[in-house]
Short mmCIF file of C-alpha atoms in Angstrom, two decimals:
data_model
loop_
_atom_site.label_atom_id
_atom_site.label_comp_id
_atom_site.label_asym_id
_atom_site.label_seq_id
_atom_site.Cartn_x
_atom_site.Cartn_y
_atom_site.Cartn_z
CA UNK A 1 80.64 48.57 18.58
CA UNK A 2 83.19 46.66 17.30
CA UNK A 3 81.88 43.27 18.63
CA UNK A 4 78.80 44.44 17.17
CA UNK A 5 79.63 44.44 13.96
CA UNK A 6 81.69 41.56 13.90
CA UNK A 7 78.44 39.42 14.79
CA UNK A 8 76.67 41.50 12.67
CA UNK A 9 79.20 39.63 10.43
CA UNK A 10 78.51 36.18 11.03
CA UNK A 11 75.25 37.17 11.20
CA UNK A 12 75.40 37.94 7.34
CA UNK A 13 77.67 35.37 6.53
CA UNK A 14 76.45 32.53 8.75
CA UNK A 15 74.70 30.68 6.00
CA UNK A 16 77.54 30.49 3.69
CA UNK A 17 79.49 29.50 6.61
CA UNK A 18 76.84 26.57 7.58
CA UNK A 19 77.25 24.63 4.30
CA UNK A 20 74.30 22.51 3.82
CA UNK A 21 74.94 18.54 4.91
CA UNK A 22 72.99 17.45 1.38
CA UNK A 23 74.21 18.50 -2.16
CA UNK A 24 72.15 17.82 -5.24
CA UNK A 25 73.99 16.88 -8.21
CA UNK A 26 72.70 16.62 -11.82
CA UNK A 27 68.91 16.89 -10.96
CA UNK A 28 66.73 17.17 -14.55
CA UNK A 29 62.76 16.58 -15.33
CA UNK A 30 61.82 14.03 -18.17
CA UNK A 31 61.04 15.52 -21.05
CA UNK A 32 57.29 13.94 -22.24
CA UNK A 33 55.05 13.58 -25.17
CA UNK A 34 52.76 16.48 -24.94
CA UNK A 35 49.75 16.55 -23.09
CA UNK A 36 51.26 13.67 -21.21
CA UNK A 37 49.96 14.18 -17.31
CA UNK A 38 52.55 12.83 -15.21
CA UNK A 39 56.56 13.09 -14.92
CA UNK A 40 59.52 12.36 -13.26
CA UNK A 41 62.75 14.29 -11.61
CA UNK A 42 66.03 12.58 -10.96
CA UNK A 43 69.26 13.38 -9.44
CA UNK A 44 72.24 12.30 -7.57
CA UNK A 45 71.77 13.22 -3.86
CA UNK A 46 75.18 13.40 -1.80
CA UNK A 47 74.96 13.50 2.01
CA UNK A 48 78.53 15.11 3.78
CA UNK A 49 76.82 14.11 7.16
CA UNK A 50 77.95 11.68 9.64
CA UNK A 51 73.99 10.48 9.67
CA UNK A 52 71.25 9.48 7.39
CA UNK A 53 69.77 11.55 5.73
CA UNK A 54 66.09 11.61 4.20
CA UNK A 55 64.70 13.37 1.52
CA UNK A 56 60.88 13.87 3.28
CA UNK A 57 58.85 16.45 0.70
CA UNK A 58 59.33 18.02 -2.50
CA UNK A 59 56.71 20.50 -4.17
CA UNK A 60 57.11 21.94 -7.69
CA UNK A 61 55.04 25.11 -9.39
CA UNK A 62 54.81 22.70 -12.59
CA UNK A 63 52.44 20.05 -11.15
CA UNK A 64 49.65 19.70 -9.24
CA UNK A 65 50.94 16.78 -6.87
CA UNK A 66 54.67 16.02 -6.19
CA UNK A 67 55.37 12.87 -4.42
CA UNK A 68 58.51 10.26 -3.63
CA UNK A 69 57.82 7.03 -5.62
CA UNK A 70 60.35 3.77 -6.46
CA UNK A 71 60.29 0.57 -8.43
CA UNK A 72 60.56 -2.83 -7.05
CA UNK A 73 60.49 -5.34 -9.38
CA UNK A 74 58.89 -8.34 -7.83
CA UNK A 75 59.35 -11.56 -9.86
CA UNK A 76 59.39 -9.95 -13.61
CA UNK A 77 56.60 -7.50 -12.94
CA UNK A 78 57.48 -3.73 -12.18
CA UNK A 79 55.79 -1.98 -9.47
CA UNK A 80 55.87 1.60 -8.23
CA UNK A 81 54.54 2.34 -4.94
CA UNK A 82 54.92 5.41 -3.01
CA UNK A 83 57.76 5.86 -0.47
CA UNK A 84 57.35 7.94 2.43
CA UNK A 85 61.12 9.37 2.14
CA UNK A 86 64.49 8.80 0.30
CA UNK A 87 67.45 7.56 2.19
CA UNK A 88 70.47 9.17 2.09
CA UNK A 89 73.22 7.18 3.81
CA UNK A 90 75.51 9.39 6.01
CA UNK A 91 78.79 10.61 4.08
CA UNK A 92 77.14 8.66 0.98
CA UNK A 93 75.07 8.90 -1.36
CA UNK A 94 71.21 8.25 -2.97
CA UNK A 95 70.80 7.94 -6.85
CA UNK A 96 67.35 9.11 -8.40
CA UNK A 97 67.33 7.66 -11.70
CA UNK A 98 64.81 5.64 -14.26
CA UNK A 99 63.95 2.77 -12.83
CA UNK A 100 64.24 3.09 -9.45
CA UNK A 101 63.67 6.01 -6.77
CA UNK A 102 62.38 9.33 -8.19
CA UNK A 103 60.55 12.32 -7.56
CA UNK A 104 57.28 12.17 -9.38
CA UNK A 105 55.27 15.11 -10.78
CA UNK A 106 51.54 14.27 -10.87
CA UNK A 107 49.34 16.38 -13.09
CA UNK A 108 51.34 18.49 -14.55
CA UNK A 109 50.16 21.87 -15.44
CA UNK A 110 52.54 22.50 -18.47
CA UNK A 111 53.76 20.72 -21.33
CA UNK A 112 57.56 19.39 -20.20
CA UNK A 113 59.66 20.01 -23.60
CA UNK A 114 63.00 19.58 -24.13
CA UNK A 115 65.37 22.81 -22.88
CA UNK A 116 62.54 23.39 -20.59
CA UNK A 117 63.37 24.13 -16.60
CA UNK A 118 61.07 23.72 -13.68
CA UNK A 119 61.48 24.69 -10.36
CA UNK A 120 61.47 21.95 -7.63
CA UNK A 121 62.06 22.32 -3.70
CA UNK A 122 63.03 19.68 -1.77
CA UNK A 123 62.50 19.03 1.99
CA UNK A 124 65.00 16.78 3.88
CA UNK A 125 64.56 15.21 6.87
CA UNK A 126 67.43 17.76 8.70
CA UNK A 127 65.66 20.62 7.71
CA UNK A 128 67.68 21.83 5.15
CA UNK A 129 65.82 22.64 1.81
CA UNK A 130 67.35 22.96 -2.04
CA UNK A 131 65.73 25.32 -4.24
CA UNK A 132 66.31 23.95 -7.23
CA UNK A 133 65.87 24.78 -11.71
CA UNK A 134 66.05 21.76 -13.08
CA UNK A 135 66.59 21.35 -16.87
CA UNK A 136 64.29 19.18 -18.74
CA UNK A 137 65.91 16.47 -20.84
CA UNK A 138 64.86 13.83 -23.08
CA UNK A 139 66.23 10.24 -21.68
CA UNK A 140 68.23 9.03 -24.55
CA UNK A 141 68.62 5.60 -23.27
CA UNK A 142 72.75 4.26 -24.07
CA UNK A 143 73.40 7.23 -26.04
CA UNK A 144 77.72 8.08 -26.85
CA UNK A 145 77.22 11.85 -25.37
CA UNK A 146 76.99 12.63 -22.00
CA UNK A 147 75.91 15.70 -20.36
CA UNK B 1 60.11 -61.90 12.93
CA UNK B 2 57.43 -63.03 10.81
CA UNK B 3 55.42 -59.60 11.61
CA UNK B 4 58.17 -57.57 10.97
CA UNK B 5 58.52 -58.87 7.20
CA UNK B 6 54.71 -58.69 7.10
CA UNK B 7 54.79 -55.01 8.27
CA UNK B 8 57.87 -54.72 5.89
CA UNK B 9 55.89 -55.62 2.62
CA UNK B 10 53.01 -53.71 3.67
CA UNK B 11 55.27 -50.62 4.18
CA UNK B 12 56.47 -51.42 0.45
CA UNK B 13 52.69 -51.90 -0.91
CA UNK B 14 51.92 -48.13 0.85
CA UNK B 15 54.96 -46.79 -1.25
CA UNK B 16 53.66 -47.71 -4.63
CA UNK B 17 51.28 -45.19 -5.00
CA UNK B 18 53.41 -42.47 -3.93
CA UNK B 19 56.13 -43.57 -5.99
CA UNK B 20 53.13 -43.86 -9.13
CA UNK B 21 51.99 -40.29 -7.90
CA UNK B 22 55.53 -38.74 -8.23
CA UNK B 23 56.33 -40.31 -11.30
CA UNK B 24 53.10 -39.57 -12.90
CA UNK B 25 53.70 -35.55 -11.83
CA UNK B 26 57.30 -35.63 -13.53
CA UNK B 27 55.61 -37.11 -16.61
CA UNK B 28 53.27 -34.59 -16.59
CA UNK B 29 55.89 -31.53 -16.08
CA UNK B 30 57.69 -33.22 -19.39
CA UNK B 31 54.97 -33.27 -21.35
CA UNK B 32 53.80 -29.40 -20.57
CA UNK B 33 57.17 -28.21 -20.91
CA UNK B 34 57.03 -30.44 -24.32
CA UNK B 35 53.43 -28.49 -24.87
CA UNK B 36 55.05 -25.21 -24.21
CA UNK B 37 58.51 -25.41 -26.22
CA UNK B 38 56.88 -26.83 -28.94
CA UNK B 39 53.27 -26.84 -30.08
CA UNK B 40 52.00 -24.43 -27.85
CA UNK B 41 53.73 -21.04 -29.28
CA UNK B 42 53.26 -17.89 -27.75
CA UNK B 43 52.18 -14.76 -29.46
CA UNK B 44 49.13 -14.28 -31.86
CA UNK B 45 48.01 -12.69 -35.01
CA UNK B 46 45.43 -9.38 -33.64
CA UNK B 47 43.68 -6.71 -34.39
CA UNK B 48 44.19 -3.87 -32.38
CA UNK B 49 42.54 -0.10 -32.60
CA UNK B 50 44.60 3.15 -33.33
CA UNK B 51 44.05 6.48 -34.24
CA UNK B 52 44.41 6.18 -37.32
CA UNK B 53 42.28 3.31 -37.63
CA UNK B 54 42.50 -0.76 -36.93
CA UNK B 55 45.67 -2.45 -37.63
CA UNK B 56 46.09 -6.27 -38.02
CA UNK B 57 49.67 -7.84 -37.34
CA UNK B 58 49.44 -10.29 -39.67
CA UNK B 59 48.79 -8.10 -42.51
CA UNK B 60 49.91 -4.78 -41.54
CA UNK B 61 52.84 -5.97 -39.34
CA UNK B 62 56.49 -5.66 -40.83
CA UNK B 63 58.79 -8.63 -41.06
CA UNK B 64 59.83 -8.00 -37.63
CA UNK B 65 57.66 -6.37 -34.96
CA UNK B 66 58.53 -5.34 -31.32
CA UNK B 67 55.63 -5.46 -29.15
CA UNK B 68 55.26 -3.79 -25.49
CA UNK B 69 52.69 -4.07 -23.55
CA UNK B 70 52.63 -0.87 -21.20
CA UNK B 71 50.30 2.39 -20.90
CA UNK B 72 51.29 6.44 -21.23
CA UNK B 73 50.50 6.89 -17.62
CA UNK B 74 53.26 4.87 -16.36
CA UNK B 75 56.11 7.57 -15.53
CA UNK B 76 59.16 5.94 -15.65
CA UNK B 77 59.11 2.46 -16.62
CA UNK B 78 57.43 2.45 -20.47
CA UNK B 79 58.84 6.06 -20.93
CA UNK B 80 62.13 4.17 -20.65
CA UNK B 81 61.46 1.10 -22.38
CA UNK B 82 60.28 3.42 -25.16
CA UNK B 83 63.57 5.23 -25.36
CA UNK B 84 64.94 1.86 -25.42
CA UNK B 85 62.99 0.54 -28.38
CA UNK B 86 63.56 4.05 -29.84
CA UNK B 87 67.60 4.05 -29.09
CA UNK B 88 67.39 0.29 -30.94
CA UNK B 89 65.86 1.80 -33.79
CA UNK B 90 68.39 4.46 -34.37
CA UNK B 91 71.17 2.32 -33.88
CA UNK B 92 69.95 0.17 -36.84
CA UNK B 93 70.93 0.37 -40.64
CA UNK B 94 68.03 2.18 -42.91
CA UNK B 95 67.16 -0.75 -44.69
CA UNK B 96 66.94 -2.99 -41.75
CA UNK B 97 64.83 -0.05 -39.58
CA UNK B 98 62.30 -0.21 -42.73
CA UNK B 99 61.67 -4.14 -41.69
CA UNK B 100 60.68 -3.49 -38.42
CA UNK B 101 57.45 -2.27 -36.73
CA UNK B 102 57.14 -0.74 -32.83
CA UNK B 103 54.09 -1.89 -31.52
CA UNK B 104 52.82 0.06 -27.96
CA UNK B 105 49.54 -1.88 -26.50
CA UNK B 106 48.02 0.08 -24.08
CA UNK B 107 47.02 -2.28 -20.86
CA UNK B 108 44.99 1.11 -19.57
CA UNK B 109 42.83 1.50 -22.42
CA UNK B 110 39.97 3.12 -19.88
CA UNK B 111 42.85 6.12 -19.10
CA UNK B 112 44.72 6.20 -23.09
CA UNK B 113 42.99 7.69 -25.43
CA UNK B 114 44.08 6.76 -29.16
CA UNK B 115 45.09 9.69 -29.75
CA UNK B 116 47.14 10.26 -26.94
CA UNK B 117 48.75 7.15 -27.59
CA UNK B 118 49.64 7.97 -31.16
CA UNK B 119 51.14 11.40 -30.06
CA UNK B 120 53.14 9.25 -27.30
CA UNK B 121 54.36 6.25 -29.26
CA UNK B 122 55.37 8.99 -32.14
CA UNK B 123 57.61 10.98 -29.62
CA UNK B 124 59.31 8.14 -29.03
CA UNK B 125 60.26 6.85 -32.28
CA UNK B 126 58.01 7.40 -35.82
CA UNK B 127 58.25 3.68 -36.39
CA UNK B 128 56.45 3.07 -33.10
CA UNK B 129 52.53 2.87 -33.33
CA UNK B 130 50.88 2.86 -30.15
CA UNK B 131 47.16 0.77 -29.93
CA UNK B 132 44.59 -0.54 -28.08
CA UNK B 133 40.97 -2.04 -27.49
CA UNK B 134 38.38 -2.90 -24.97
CA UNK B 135 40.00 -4.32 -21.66
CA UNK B 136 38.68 -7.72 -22.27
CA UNK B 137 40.40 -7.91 -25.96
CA UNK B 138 43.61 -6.57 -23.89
CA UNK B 139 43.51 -8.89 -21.15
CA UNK B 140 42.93 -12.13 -23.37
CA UNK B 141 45.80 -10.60 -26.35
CA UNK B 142 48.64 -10.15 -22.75
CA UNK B 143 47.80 -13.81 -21.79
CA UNK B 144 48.37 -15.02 -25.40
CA UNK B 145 51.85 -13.09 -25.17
CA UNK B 146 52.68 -14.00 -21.53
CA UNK B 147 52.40 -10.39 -20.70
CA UNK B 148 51.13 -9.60 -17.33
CA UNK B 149 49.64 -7.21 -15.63
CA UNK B 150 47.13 -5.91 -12.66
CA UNK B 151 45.90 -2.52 -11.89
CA UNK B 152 47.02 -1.49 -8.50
CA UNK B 153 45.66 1.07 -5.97
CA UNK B 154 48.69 3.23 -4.46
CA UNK B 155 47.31 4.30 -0.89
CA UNK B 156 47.43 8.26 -0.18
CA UNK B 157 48.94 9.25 -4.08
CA UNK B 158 47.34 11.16 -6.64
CA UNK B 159 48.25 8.62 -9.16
CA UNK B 160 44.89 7.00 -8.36
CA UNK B 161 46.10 3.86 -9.52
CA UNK B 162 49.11 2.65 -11.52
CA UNK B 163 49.34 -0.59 -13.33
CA UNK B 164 51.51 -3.04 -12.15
CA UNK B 165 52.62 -4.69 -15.28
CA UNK B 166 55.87 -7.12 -17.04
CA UNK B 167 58.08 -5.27 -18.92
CA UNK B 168 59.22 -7.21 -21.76
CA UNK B 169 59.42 -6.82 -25.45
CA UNK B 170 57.96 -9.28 -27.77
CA UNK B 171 59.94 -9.67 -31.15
CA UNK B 172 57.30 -11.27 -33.70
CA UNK B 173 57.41 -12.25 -37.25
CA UNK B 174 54.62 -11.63 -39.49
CA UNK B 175 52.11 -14.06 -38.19
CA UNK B 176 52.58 -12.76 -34.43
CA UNK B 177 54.55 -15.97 -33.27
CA UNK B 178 57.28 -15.00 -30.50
CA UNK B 179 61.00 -15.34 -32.24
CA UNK B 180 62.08 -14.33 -29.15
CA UNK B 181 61.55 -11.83 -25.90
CA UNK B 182 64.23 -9.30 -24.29
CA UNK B 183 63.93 -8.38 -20.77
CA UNK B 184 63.89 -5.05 -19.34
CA UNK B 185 66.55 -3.17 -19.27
CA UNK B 186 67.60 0.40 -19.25
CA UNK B 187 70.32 -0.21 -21.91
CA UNK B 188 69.32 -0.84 -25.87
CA UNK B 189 72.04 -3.18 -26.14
CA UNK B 190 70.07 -6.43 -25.80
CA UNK B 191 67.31 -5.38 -27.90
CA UNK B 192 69.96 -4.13 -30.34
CA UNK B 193 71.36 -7.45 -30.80
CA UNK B 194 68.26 -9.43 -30.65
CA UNK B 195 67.35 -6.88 -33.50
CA UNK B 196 70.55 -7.46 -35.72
CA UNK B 197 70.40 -10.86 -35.03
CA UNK B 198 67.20 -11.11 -36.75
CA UNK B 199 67.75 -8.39 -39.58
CA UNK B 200 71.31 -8.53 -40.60
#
C-alpha cells in the first residue's frame, strides 16, 4: 500500500520532477498594420542539455500556416528562406529576433494589435513541447525602455 | 645565341598587347568610376501612385526624403526598417521632422494594394507614405536608385513567394538626387545621424 502510493507519488509529480531540457524566454508576436497577412514570433530559446537541441514544428490558432524561416543576407540583398529546424546548441542558447531566425505566422486569421496574445506551441526535436501566450508587441526599434 | 635574342624580342613584341590590353581596362575602370562619382548621379525625380492619388518627388517631395524600396508582405525585414525610419523620425526636433518625407515603394505592386500600403506605411510613422506603380515603372525607378531586387520562390512554404530585395534607405533632396544611402540596420542610430546631419 504504502509503496503504492509513494509511486502513485512520482507518478503525480514526475513531470515537475523531469524539468524540460529547453526554456523559452521572452517569446512575443509582432504587432502589424491591420489587415496585414503575415507575422512573426521571436524569443530567446535556452537549452540546459548536454546536446543540441532543435526546434522542429510550431503551430499557432492565429494563423493559417506556421513555419521556421531566417535571413541570410547574401552580398547586400536580404533573403528569407525556410529552415527545416532551429538549432539550439547544448547548454546554450538560440536567439529568435528581427532579422534573423524566427517563427513565422502565414495568413493570419486575426488582426495582431498591440496588448494582443496568441497562443503558439512549439515542437523540439527531444520531444518536449512549450505551450506558450505570447504577448504581442510593437518593435520599437533603439527605443530607452525595455521590457 | 643569336636565336635566343631573336626569341627574346619576339617574347617582348607578344607582351605589348597584353600590356596595351591591361592598361586600356584600368583606364576604363577610372573613367566609369569617374562616370559614376560624378556625372552619373543616382536617384531620379518620379511619379509614383498612392491612395490618395499620384505623387511626384520633385514637387511634392520635402527638402529631405527617405526612400525604401520594400513591400508589406515581407515579415521581418521592411517591418523593421520601418520602425527604423519611424524611431528616426521621433528622435528628430519638430521643425526638422516637418522637412522630411518617408517614402515606402512597393517592389510587389501585383500583391500591395494602395490602400494597404497607405494603412501600412501610416502605422509606421504618419510622415511615411507608402506608393507604387506597374512592375515595369518599379523595376526601371530600383535600377535608377541602385535598389535591387528579385522575386523568389521558397520551396514547400505558404509564403508562395517572397521578394528577395536590398535594404537600404535612399536620403534625396528635392530633385530625387542621392545625398547619401544608410545601410540596414536594426538600430536608428545611423539613419539618425545621416538625418541630423542633413537637417540641423
Amino acid at each position: 500500500m504504502k509503496k503504492t502510493l509513494l509511486s502513485l507519488l512520482l507518478l503525480v509529480l514526475s513531470p515537475l520532477a523531469l524539468a524540460q531540457d529547453i526554456q523559452v524566454m521572452h517569446p512575443y508576436a509582432r504587432a502589424v498594420p491591420p489587415g496585414q497577412m503575415n507575422s512573426a514570433a521571436f524569443m530567446m530559446l535556452k537549452n540546459a542539455a548536454s546536446e543540441q537541441v532543435s526546434l522542429v514544428k510550431a503551430t499557432s490558432p492565429a494563423a493559417n500556416v506556421v513555419e521556421l524561416h531566417n535571413h541570410i543576407m547574401d552580398d547586400g540583398v536580404m533573403k528569407m528562406r525556410q529552415v527545416e529546424d532551429i538549432k539550439v546548441p547544448a547548454e546554450g542558447m538560440a536567439e529568435l529576433k528581427p532579422g534573423g531566425f524566427h517563427v513565422m505566422l502565414i495568413g493570419l486569421k486575426q488582426n495582431l494589435n498591440e496588448g494582443d496574445q496568441i497562443q503558439l506551441k512549439l515542437h523540439f526535436s527531444n520531444g518536449e513541447m512549450a505551450d506558450l501566450e505570447l504577448p504581442v508587441k510593437k518593435v520599437q526599434m533603439g527605443m530607452k525602455h525595455k521590457h | 645565341m643569336q636565336s635566343f635574342g631573336k626569341h627574346f624580342i619576339k617574347a617582348l613584341l607578344m607582351l605589348i598587347p597584353a600590356v596595351a590590353l591591361v592598361a586600356g581596362m584600368e583606364m576604363y575602370q577610372k573613367y566609369q568610376q569617374e562616370q559614376a562619382g560624378g556625372s552619373m548621379q543616382l536617384g531620379s525625380p518620379f511619379t509614383l501612385q498612392t491612395q490618395d492619388g499620384p505623387f511626384t518627388l520633385a514637387s511634392d517631395g520635402n527638402e529631405l526624403n527617405v526612400i525604401y524600396f520594400g513591400y508589406t508582405q515581407c515579415p521581418d525585414i521592411c517591418p523593421t526598417s520601418m520602425s527604423v525610419m519611424s524611431a528616426a523620425f521621433n528622435q528628430l526636433p519638430t521643425d526638422a521632422l516637418q522637412k522630411v518625407q518617408g517614402i515606402l515603394i512597393s517592389v510587389d505592386p501585383e500583391r500591395d494594394t494602395l490602400e494597404h500600403l497607405k494603412t501600412y506605411a501610416e502605422y509606421f510613422h504618419p510622415q511615411i507614405k507608402g506608393m507604387t506603380d506597374a512592375p515595369e515603372t518599379i523595376r526601371a525607378l530600383s535600377a535608377r536608385y541602385g535598389a535591387f531586387y528579385q522575386k523568389a520562390e521558397v520551396k514547400g512554404s505558404a509564403m508562395g513567394y517572397t521578394v528577395d530585395h536590398t535594404s537600404v534607405f535612399y536620403l534625396t533632396n528635392r530633385e530625387g538626387q542621392v545625398l547619401e544611402t544608410v545601410s540596414h540596420s536594426a538600430s536608428p542610430d545611423d539613419l539618425l545621424a545621416a538625418l541630423k546631419k542633413r537637417l540641423l
